[in-house]
Amino acid sequence: MPQGMHLEQEMTVNVEPELTLLFDGACPFCCREVSFLRAHDRHGRLNFVDIDSPDYEPEAFAGISYRQAMGRMHALRRNGEVVRDVAVFREAYQLVDWGWLYAPTAWPGVARVVDGVYKIWARLRLRLTGRESLDQLCRCRMKRL
């Protein structure tokens, strides 16, 4: 092989992802996070479902309603188990080989603080991103569907 040329690494893609993340496709922060994870998911371990899409069907995702999914982060493992809040990010980043970034969020003491901060963020996310209240979004969704 000529000097400077490299063989491309073969990408292994799973038929069924290990983790399916439910995200708000109208949230700029959520979309940025999803873009990062997609770019680093070289093995097809993650799947992303936009809960803001009119096609979102709670029954297909452990019955997680639009309201529940908009209120906090949810993901489903391949076996159907539901993961919530910061644990979703820990698991997703681990699956794209960036687990070290979120690993400290599981440490005793740190976990309690991070979980508390996340709960505040989840409660304020819509307001901080200039969106309508969760109640208003749910009413609008019901009218659209």
CSV table of N, CA and C in Angstrom, one decimal:
chain,number,residue,atom,x,y,z
A,1,MET,N,0.9,-1.2,0.0
A,1,MET,CA,0.0,0.0,0.0
A,1,MET,C,0.9,1.2,0.0
A,2,PRO,N,0.6,2.2,-0.8
A,2,PRO,CA,1.4,3.4,-0.9
A,2,PRO,C,1.4,4.1,0.5
A,3,GLN,N,2.5,4.8,0.8
A,3,GLN,CA,2.7,5.5,2.0
A,3,GLN,C,1.6,6.6,2.1
A,4,GLY,N,1.0,6.8,3.3
A,4,GLY,CA,0.0,7.8,3.5
A,4,GLY,C,-1.4,7.3,3.2
A,5,MET,N,-1.6,6.2,2.6
A,5,MET,CA,-2.9,5.6,2.4
A,5,MET,C,-3.3,4.7,3.6
A,6,HIS,N,-4.5,4.8,3.9
A,6,HIS,CA,-5.0,4.0,5.0
A,6,HIS,C,-6.3,3.2,4.6
A,7,LEU,N,-6.4,2.0,5.1
A,7,LEU,CA,-7.7,1.3,4.9
A,7,LEU,C,-8.7,1.9,5.7
A,8,GLU,N,-9.9,2.1,5.2
A,8,GLU,CA,-11.0,2.6,6.0
A,8,GLU,C,-11.5,1.5,6.9
A,9,GLN,N,-11.8,1.8,8.2
A,9,GLN,CA,-12.3,0.9,9.1
A,9,GLN,C,-13.7,0.4,8.7
A,10,GLU,N,-13.9,-0.8,8.8
A,10,GLU,CA,-15.3,-1.4,8.4
A,10,GLU,C,-16.2,-1.0,9.6
A,11,MET,N,-17.3,-0.5,9.3
A,11,MET,CA,-18.3,-0.1,10.3
A,11,MET,C,-19.3,-1.3,10.5
A,12,THR,N,-19.4,-1.6,11.7
A,12,THR,CA,-20.4,-2.7,12.1
A,12,THR,C,-21.7,-2.0,12.5
A,13,VAL,N,-22.8,-2.3,11.8
A,13,VAL,CA,-24.1,-1.7,12.2
A,13,VAL,C,-25.0,-2.8,12.7
A,14,ASN,N,-25.5,-2.5,13.9
A,14,ASN,CA,-26.5,-3.4,14.5
A,14,ASN,C,-27.8,-3.4,13.8
A,15,VAL,N,-28.5,-4.5,13.6
A,15,VAL,CA,-29.8,-4.5,13.0
A,15,VAL,C,-30.8,-3.8,13.9
A,16,GLU,N,-30.7,-4.1,15.2
A,16,GLU,CA,-31.6,-3.5,16.2
A,16,GLU,C,-30.7,-2.7,17.1
A,17,PRO,N,-31.0,-1.4,17.3
A,17,PRO,CA,-30.2,-0.5,18.2
A,17,PRO,C,-30.3,-1.0,19.6
A,18,GLU,N,-29.2,-0.7,20.4
A,18,GLU,CA,-29.2,-1.0,21.8
A,18,GLU,C,-30.0,-0.1,22.6
A,19,LEU,N,-30.1,1.2,22.2
A,19,LEU,CA,-30.9,2.2,22.9
A,19,LEU,C,-31.6,3.1,22.0
A,20,THR,N,-32.9,3.3,22.2
A,20,THR,CA,-33.7,4.3,21.5
A,20,THR,C,-34.0,5.5,22.3
A,21,LEU,N,-33.5,6.6,21.9
A,21,LEU,CA,-33.7,7.9,22.6
A,21,LEU,C,-34.9,8.6,22.1
A,22,LEU,N,-35.8,9.0,23.0
A,22,LEU,CA,-37.0,9.9,22.6
A,22,LEU,C,-36.5,11.3,22.8
A,23,PHE,N,-36.6,12.1,21.8
A,23,PHE,CA,-36.2,13.5,21.9
A,23,PHE,C,-37.2,14.5,21.3
A,24,ASP,N,-37.1,15.7,21.7
A,24,ASP,CA,-37.9,16.8,21.2
A,24,ASP,C,-37.3,17.4,20.0
A,25,GLY,N,-37.7,17.1,18.8
A,25,GLY,CA,-37.2,17.7,17.6
A,25,GLY,C,-37.3,19.2,17.4
A,26,ALA,N,-38.1,19.8,18.2
A,26,ALA,CA,-38.3,21.3,18.2
A,26,ALA,C,-37.4,22.0,19.2
A,27,CYS,N,-36.6,21.3,19.9
A,27,CYS,CA,-35.8,21.8,21.0
A,27,CYS,C,-34.3,22.0,20.4
A,28,PRO,N,-33.8,23.2,20.3
A,28,PRO,CA,-32.5,23.3,19.8
A,28,PRO,C,-31.4,22.6,20.6
A,29,PHE,N,-31.5,22.6,21.9
A,29,PHE,CA,-30.5,21.9,22.7
A,29,PHE,C,-30.6,20.3,22.4
A,30,CYS,N,-31.8,19.8,22.4
A,30,CYS,CA,-32.0,18.4,22.1
A,30,CYS,C,-31.4,18.0,20.8
A,31,CYS,N,-31.7,18.8,19.8
A,31,CYS,CA,-31.2,18.5,18.4
A,31,CYS,C,-29.7,18.6,18.3
A,32,ARG,N,-29.1,19.5,19.0
A,32,ARG,CA,-27.6,19.5,19.1
A,32,ARG,C,-27.0,18.3,19.7
A,33,GLU,N,-27.6,17.8,20.8
A,33,GLU,CA,-27.2,16.6,21.5
A,33,GLU,C,-27.4,15.4,20.5
A,34,VAL,N,-28.5,15.3,19.9
A,34,VAL,CA,-28.8,14.2,19.0
A,34,VAL,C,-27.8,14.2,17.8
A,35,SER,N,-27.5,15.4,17.3
A,35,SER,CA,-26.5,15.5,16.2
A,35,SER,C,-25.1,15.0,16.6
A,36,PHE,N,-24.7,15.4,17.8
A,36,PHE,CA,-23.4,14.9,18.3
A,36,PHE,C,-23.4,13.4,18.4
A,37,LEU,N,-24.5,12.8,19.0
A,37,LEU,CA,-24.5,11.4,19.2
A,37,LEU,C,-24.6,10.6,17.9
A,38,ARG,N,-25.4,11.1,17.0
A,38,ARG,CA,-25.4,10.5,15.6
A,38,ARG,C,-24.1,10.5,15.0
A,39,ALA,N,-23.4,11.6,15.1
A,39,ALA,CA,-22.1,11.7,14.4
A,39,ALA,C,-21.0,10.7,15.0
A,40,HIS,N,-21.2,10.4,16.3
A,40,HIS,CA,-20.3,9.5,16.9
A,40,HIS,C,-20.7,8.0,17.0
A,41,ASP,N,-21.9,7.8,16.6
A,41,ASP,CA,-22.5,6.4,16.6
A,41,ASP,C,-22.0,5.6,15.4
A,42,ARG,N,-20.8,5.2,15.4
A,42,ARG,CA,-20.2,4.5,14.3
A,42,ARG,C,-20.7,3.0,14.1
A,43,HIS,N,-21.3,2.5,15.2
A,43,HIS,CA,-21.7,1.1,15.2
A,43,HIS,C,-23.3,0.9,15.2
A,44,GLY,N,-24.0,2.0,15.0
A,44,GLY,CA,-25.5,1.8,14.9
A,44,GLY,C,-26.1,1.4,16.2
A,45,ARG,N,-25.6,1.8,17.3
A,45,ARG,CA,-26.1,1.3,18.6
A,45,ARG,C,-27.3,2.2,19.1
A,46,LEU,N,-27.5,3.3,18.5
A,46,LEU,CA,-28.5,4.2,18.9
A,46,LEU,C,-29.6,4.4,17.9
A,47,ASN,N,-30.8,4.7,18.3
A,47,ASN,CA,-31.9,5.1,17.5
A,47,ASN,C,-32.5,6.3,18.1
A,48,PHE,N,-33.0,7.2,17.3
A,48,PHE,CA,-33.6,8.5,17.8
A,48,PHE,C,-35.0,8.6,17.2
A,49,VAL,N,-35.9,9.0,18.1
A,49,VAL,CA,-37.3,9.1,17.8
A,49,VAL,C,-37.8,10.5,18.2
A,50,ASP,N,-38.2,11.3,17.2
A,50,ASP,CA,-38.7,12.7,17.5
A,50,ASP,C,-40.1,12.6,18.0
A,51,ILE,N,-40.3,12.9,19.3
A,51,ILE,CA,-41.6,12.9,19.9
A,51,ILE,C,-42.5,14.1,19.5
A,52,ASP,N,-41.9,15.1,18.9
A,52,ASP,CA,-42.6,16.2,18.4
A,52,ASP,C,-43.3,15.9,17.1
A,53,SER,N,-42.9,14.9,16.4
A,53,SER,CA,-43.4,14.5,15.2
A,53,SER,C,-44.9,14.0,15.3
A,54,PRO,N,-45.7,14.4,14.4
A,54,PRO,CA,-47.1,13.9,14.4
A,54,PRO,C,-47.2,12.3,14.3
A,55,ASP,N,-46.1,11.7,13.9
A,55,ASP,CA,-46.1,10.2,13.8
A,55,ASP,C,-45.8,9.5,15.1
A,56,TYR,N,-45.4,10.3,16.1
A,56,TYR,CA,-45.0,9.7,17.4
A,56,TYR,C,-46.2,8.9,18.0
A,57,GLU,N,-46.0,7.6,18.2
A,57,GLU,CA,-47.0,6.8,18.8
A,57,GLU,C,-46.6,6.2,20.1
A,58,PRO,N,-47.1,6.7,21.2
A,58,PRO,CA,-46.7,6.2,22.5
A,58,PRO,C,-46.7,4.7,22.7
A,59,GLU,N,-47.7,4.0,22.1
A,59,GLU,CA,-47.8,2.6,22.2
A,59,GLU,C,-46.6,1.8,21.7
A,60,ALA,N,-45.9,2.4,20.8
A,60,ALA,CA,-44.7,1.8,20.2
A,60,ALA,C,-43.5,2.0,21.1
A,61,PHE,N,-43.6,2.8,22.1
A,61,PHE,CA,-42.5,3.1,23.0
A,61,PHE,C,-42.9,3.1,24.4
A,62,ALA,N,-43.2,1.8,24.8
A,62,ALA,CA,-43.5,1.5,26.2
A,62,ALA,C,-44.7,2.4,26.8
A,63,GLY,N,-45.5,2.9,25.9
A,63,GLY,CA,-46.6,3.7,26.4
A,63,GLY,C,-46.3,5.1,26.9
A,64,ILE,N,-45.0,5.5,26.6
A,64,ILE,CA,-44.6,6.8,27.1
A,64,ILE,C,-45.3,7.9,26.4
A,65,SER,N,-46.2,8.6,27.1
A,65,SER,CA,-47.0,9.7,26.4
A,65,SER,C,-46.2,10.9,25.9
A,66,TYR,N,-46.8,11.7,25.1
A,66,TYR,CA,-46.1,12.9,24.6
A,66,TYR,C,-45.8,13.8,25.8
A,67,ARG,N,-46.7,13.9,26.8
A,67,ARG,CA,-46.5,14.7,27.9
A,67,ARG,C,-45.3,14.2,28.8
A,68,GLN,N,-45.3,12.9,29.0
A,68,GLN,CA,-44.2,12.3,29.8
A,68,GLN,C,-42.9,12.5,29.1
A,69,ALA,N,-42.9,12.3,27.8
A,69,ALA,CA,-41.6,12.4,27.0
A,69,ALA,C,-41.1,13.8,26.9
A,70,MET,N,-42.1,14.8,26.9
A,70,MET,CA,-41.7,16.2,26.8
A,70,MET,C,-41.2,16.7,28.2
A,71,GLY,N,-41.6,16.0,29.3
A,71,GLY,CA,-41.3,16.5,30.6
A,71,GLY,C,-39.9,16.0,31.1
A,72,ARG,N,-39.4,15.0,30.5
A,72,ARG,CA,-38.1,14.5,31.0
A,72,ARG,C,-37.5,13.5,29.9
A,73,MET,N,-36.3,13.3,29.9
A,73,MET,CA,-35.6,12.5,28.9
A,73,MET,C,-36.0,11.0,29.2
A,74,HIS,N,-36.3,10.3,28.1
A,74,HIS,CA,-36.6,8.9,28.2
A,74,HIS,C,-35.8,8.1,27.0
A,75,ALA,N,-35.5,6.9,27.3
A,75,ALA,CA,-34.9,6.0,26.3
A,75,ALA,C,-35.4,4.6,26.6
A,76,LEU,N,-35.3,3.8,25.6
A,76,LEU,CA,-35.7,2.3,25.8
A,76,LEU,C,-34.5,1.5,25.4
A,77,ARG,N,-34.2,0.6,26.2
A,77,ARG,CA,-33.2,-0.4,25.9
A,77,ARG,C,-33.7,-1.4,24.9
A,78,ARG,N,-32.9,-2.2,24.3
A,78,ARG,CA,-33.3,-3.2,23.3
A,78,ARG,C,-34.3,-4.2,24.0
A,79,ASN,N,-34.2,-4.5,25.2
A,79,ASN,CA,-35.1,-5.4,25.9
A,79,ASN,C,-36.4,-4.8,26.4
A,80,GLY,N,-36.6,-3.5,26.0
A,80,GLY,CA,-37.8,-2.8,26.4
A,80,GLY,C,-37.8,-2.0,27.7
A,81,GLU,N,-36.7,-2.2,28.5
A,81,GLU,CA,-36.6,-1.5,29.7
A,81,GLU,C,-36.4,0.0,29.5
A,82,VAL,N,-37.2,0.8,30.3
A,82,VAL,CA,-37.1,2.3,30.1
A,82,VAL,C,-36.0,2.9,31.0
A,83,VAL,N,-35.3,3.8,30.4
A,83,VAL,CA,-34.2,4.6,31.2
A,83,VAL,C,-34.7,6.0,31.1
A,84,ARG,N,-34.4,6.8,32.2
A,84,ARG,CA,-34.9,8.1,32.3
A,84,ARG,C,-33.8,9.1,32.8
A,85,ASP,N,-33.9,10.3,32.5
A,85,ASP,CA,-33.1,11.4,33.0
A,85,ASP,C,-31.7,11.3,32.6
A,86,VAL,N,-30.8,11.7,33.5
A,86,VAL,CA,-29.3,11.7,33.2
A,86,VAL,C,-28.8,10.3,32.8
A,87,ALA,N,-29.4,9.2,33.4
A,87,ALA,CA,-29.0,7.9,33.0
A,87,ALA,C,-29.1,7.6,31.5
A,88,VAL,N,-30.0,8.3,30.8
A,88,VAL,CA,-30.1,8.2,29.4
A,88,VAL,C,-28.8,8.7,28.7
A,89,PHE,N,-28.3,9.8,29.1
A,89,PHE,CA,-27.1,10.4,28.6
A,89,PHE,C,-25.9,9.5,28.9
A,90,ARG,N,-25.8,9.1,30.2
A,90,ARG,CA,-24.7,8.2,30.5
A,90,ARG,C,-24.6,7.0,29.6
A,91,GLU,N,-25.8,6.3,29.4
A,91,GLU,CA,-25.8,5.1,28.6
A,91,GLU,C,-25.6,5.4,27.1
A,92,ALA,N,-26.2,6.5,26.6
A,92,ALA,CA,-26.0,6.8,25.2
A,92,ALA,C,-24.5,7.2,24.9
A,93,TYR,N,-23.9,7.9,25.8
A,93,TYR,CA,-22.5,8.3,25.6
A,93,TYR,C,-21.6,7.1,25.7
A,94,GLN,N,-21.9,6.2,26.6
A,94,GLN,CA,-21.1,5.0,26.7
A,94,GLN,C,-21.2,4.2,25.4
A,95,LEU,N,-22.3,4.1,24.8
A,95,LEU,CA,-22.5,3.3,23.6
A,95,LEU,C,-21.8,3.9,22.4
A,96,VAL,N,-21.5,5.2,22.4
A,96,VAL,CA,-20.7,5.8,21.3
A,96,VAL,C,-19.3,6.1,21.7
A,97,ASP,N,-18.8,5.4,22.8
A,97,ASP,CA,-17.4,5.4,23.2
A,97,ASP,C,-17.0,6.8,23.8
A,98,TRP,N,-18.0,7.5,24.3
A,98,TRP,CA,-17.7,8.8,25.0
A,98,TRP,C,-18.2,8.7,26.5
A,99,GLY,N,-18.2,7.5,27.0
A,99,GLY,CA,-18.7,7.2,28.3
A,99,GLY,C,-18.0,8.0,29.4
A,100,TRP,N,-16.7,8.2,29.2
A,100,TRP,CA,-15.9,9.0,30.2
A,100,TRP,C,-16.5,10.3,30.5
A,101,LEU,N,-17.2,10.9,29.5
A,101,LEU,CA,-17.7,12.3,29.7
A,101,LEU,C,-18.9,12.3,30.8
A,102,TYR,N,-19.7,11.3,30.8
A,102,TYR,CA,-20.8,11.3,31.7
A,102,TYR,C,-20.6,10.4,32.9
A,103,ALA,N,-19.5,9.6,32.9
A,103,ALA,CA,-19.2,8.7,34.0
A,103,ALA,C,-19.2,9.4,35.4
A,104,PRO,N,-18.7,10.6,35.6
A,104,PRO,CA,-18.7,11.2,36.9
A,104,PRO,C,-20.1,11.5,37.4
A,105,THR,N,-21.1,11.5,36.5
A,105,THR,CA,-22.5,11.8,36.9
A,105,THR,C,-23.1,10.6,37.7
A,106,ALA,N,-22.4,9.5,37.7
A,106,ALA,CA,-22.9,8.3,38.5
A,106,ALA,C,-22.2,8.2,39.8
A,107,TRP,N,-21.1,9.0,40.1
A,107,TRP,CA,-20.4,8.9,41.3
A,107,TRP,C,-21.3,9.4,42.5
A,108,PRO,N,-21.2,8.7,43.6
A,108,PRO,CA,-21.9,9.1,44.8
A,108,PRO,C,-21.7,10.5,45.1
A,109,GLY,N,-22.7,11.2,45.5
A,109,GLY,CA,-22.6,12.7,45.8
A,109,GLY,C,-22.8,13.5,44.6
A,110,VAL,N,-22.0,13.2,43.5
A,110,VAL,CA,-22.1,13.9,42.3
A,110,VAL,C,-23.5,13.6,41.6
A,111,ALA,N,-23.8,12.3,41.7
A,111,ALA,CA,-25.1,11.9,41.1
A,111,ALA,C,-26.3,12.6,41.6
A,112,ARG,N,-26.3,12.8,42.9
A,112,ARG,CA,-27.5,13.5,43.6
A,112,ARG,C,-27.5,14.9,43.1
A,113,VAL,N,-26.4,15.6,43.0
A,113,VAL,CA,-26.4,17.0,42.5
A,113,VAL,C,-26.8,17.1,41.0
A,114,VAL,N,-26.2,16.2,40.2
A,114,VAL,CA,-26.5,16.2,38.8
A,114,VAL,C,-28.0,15.9,38.5
A,115,ASP,N,-28.5,14.9,39.2
A,115,ASP,CA,-29.9,14.6,39.1
A,115,ASP,C,-30.8,15.7,39.4
A,116,GLY,N,-30.4,16.4,40.5
A,116,GLY,CA,-31.2,17.6,40.9
A,116,GLY,C,-31.2,18.7,39.9
A,117,VAL,N,-30.0,19.0,39.4
A,117,VAL,CA,-29.9,20.0,38.4
A,117,VAL,C,-30.6,19.6,37.1
A,118,TYR,N,-30.6,18.4,36.7
A,118,TYR,CA,-31.3,17.9,35.6
A,118,TYR,C,-32.8,18.1,35.8
A,119,LYS,N,-33.3,17.8,36.9
A,119,LYS,CA,-34.8,18.0,37.2
A,119,LYS,C,-35.2,19.4,37.0
A,120,ILE,N,-34.4,20.3,37.5
A,120,ILE,CA,-34.6,21.8,37.3
A,120,ILE,C,-34.6,22.1,35.8
A,121,TRP,N,-33.6,21.6,35.1
A,121,TRP,CA,-33.5,21.9,33.7
A,121,TRP,C,-34.7,21.3,32.9
A,122,ALA,N,-35.1,20.1,33.2
A,122,ALA,CA,-36.2,19.5,32.6
A,122,ALA,C,-37.5,20.3,32.8
A,123,ARG,N,-37.7,20.9,34.0
A,123,ARG,CA,-38.8,21.7,34.3
A,123,ARG,C,-38.8,23.0,33.6
A,124,LEU,N,-37.6,23.6,33.4
A,124,LEU,CA,-37.5,24.9,32.8
A,124,LEU,C,-37.2,24.9,31.3
A,125,ARG,N,-36.9,23.7,30.7
A,125,ARG,CA,-36.4,23.6,29.3
A,125,ARG,C,-37.2,24.4,28.3
A,126,LEU,N,-38.5,24.2,28.4
A,126,LEU,CA,-39.4,24.8,27.4
A,126,LEU,C,-39.3,26.3,27.5
A,127,ARG,N,-39.4,26.8,28.7
A,127,ARG,CA,-39.4,28.3,28.9
A,127,ARG,C,-38.0,28.8,28.5
A,128,LEU,N,-36.9,28.1,28.8
A,128,LEU,CA,-35.6,28.6,28.5
A,128,LEU,C,-35.3,28.6,27.0
A,129,THR,N,-36.0,27.8,26.2
A,129,THR,CA,-35.8,27.7,24.8
A,129,THR,C,-36.9,28.5,24.0
A,130,GLY,N,-37.7,29.3,24.8
A,130,GLY,CA,-38.7,30.2,24.2
A,130,GLY,C,-39.9,29.5,23.7
A,131,ARG,N,-40.2,28.3,24.2
A,131,ARG,CA,-41.4,27.5,23.8
A,131,ARG,C,-42.6,27.8,24.7
A,132,GLU,N,-43.7,27.3,24.2
A,132,GLU,CA,-44.9,27.4,25.0
A,132,GLU,C,-44.8,26.4,26.2
A,133,SER,N,-45.7,26.5,27.1
A,133,SER,CA,-45.8,25.6,28.3
A,133,SER,C,-46.1,24.2,27.8
A,134,LEU,N,-45.8,23.3,28.7
A,134,LEU,CA,-46.1,21.9,28.3
A,134,LEU,C,-47.6,21.7,28.2
A,135,ASP,N,-48.4,22.3,29.0
A,135,ASP,CA,-49.9,22.2,28.9
A,135,ASP,C,-50.3,22.7,27.5
A,136,GLN,N,-49.8,23.9,27.1
A,136,GLN,CA,-50.2,24.5,25.8
A,136,GLN,C,-49.7,23.6,24.6
A,137,LEU,N,-48.5,23.0,24.7
A,137,LEU,CA,-48.0,22.1,23.7
A,137,LEU,C,-48.9,20.9,23.6
A,138,CYS,N,-49.3,20.3,24.7
A,138,CYS,CA,-50.2,19.2,24.7
A,138,CYS,C,-51.5,19.5,24.1
A,139,ARG,N,-52.1,20.7,24.4
A,139,ARG,CA,-53.4,21.1,23.8
A,139,ARG,C,-53.2,21.2,22.3
A,140,CYS,N,-52.2,21.9,21.9
A,140,CYS,CA,-51.9,22.0,20.4
A,140,CYS,C,-51.8,20.7,19.7
A,141,ARG,N,-51.1,19.8,20.4
A,141,ARG,CA,-50.9,18.5,19.8
A,141,ARG,C,-52.2,17.7,19.6
A,142,MET,N,-53.0,17.8,20.6
A,142,MET,CA,-54.3,17.2,20.5
A,142,MET,C,-55.2,17.7,19.4
A,143,LYS,N,-55.1,19.0,19.1
A,143,LYS,CA,-55.8,19.6,18.0
A,143,LYS,C,-55.3,19.2,16.7
A,144,ARG,N,-53.9,19.0,16.6
A,144,ARG,CA,-53.3,18.6,15.3
A,144,ARG,C,-53.6,17.2,15.0
A,145,LEU,N,-53.8,16.4,16.0
A,145,LEU,CA,-54.0,14.9,15.8
A,145,LEU,C,-55.5,14.7,15.7
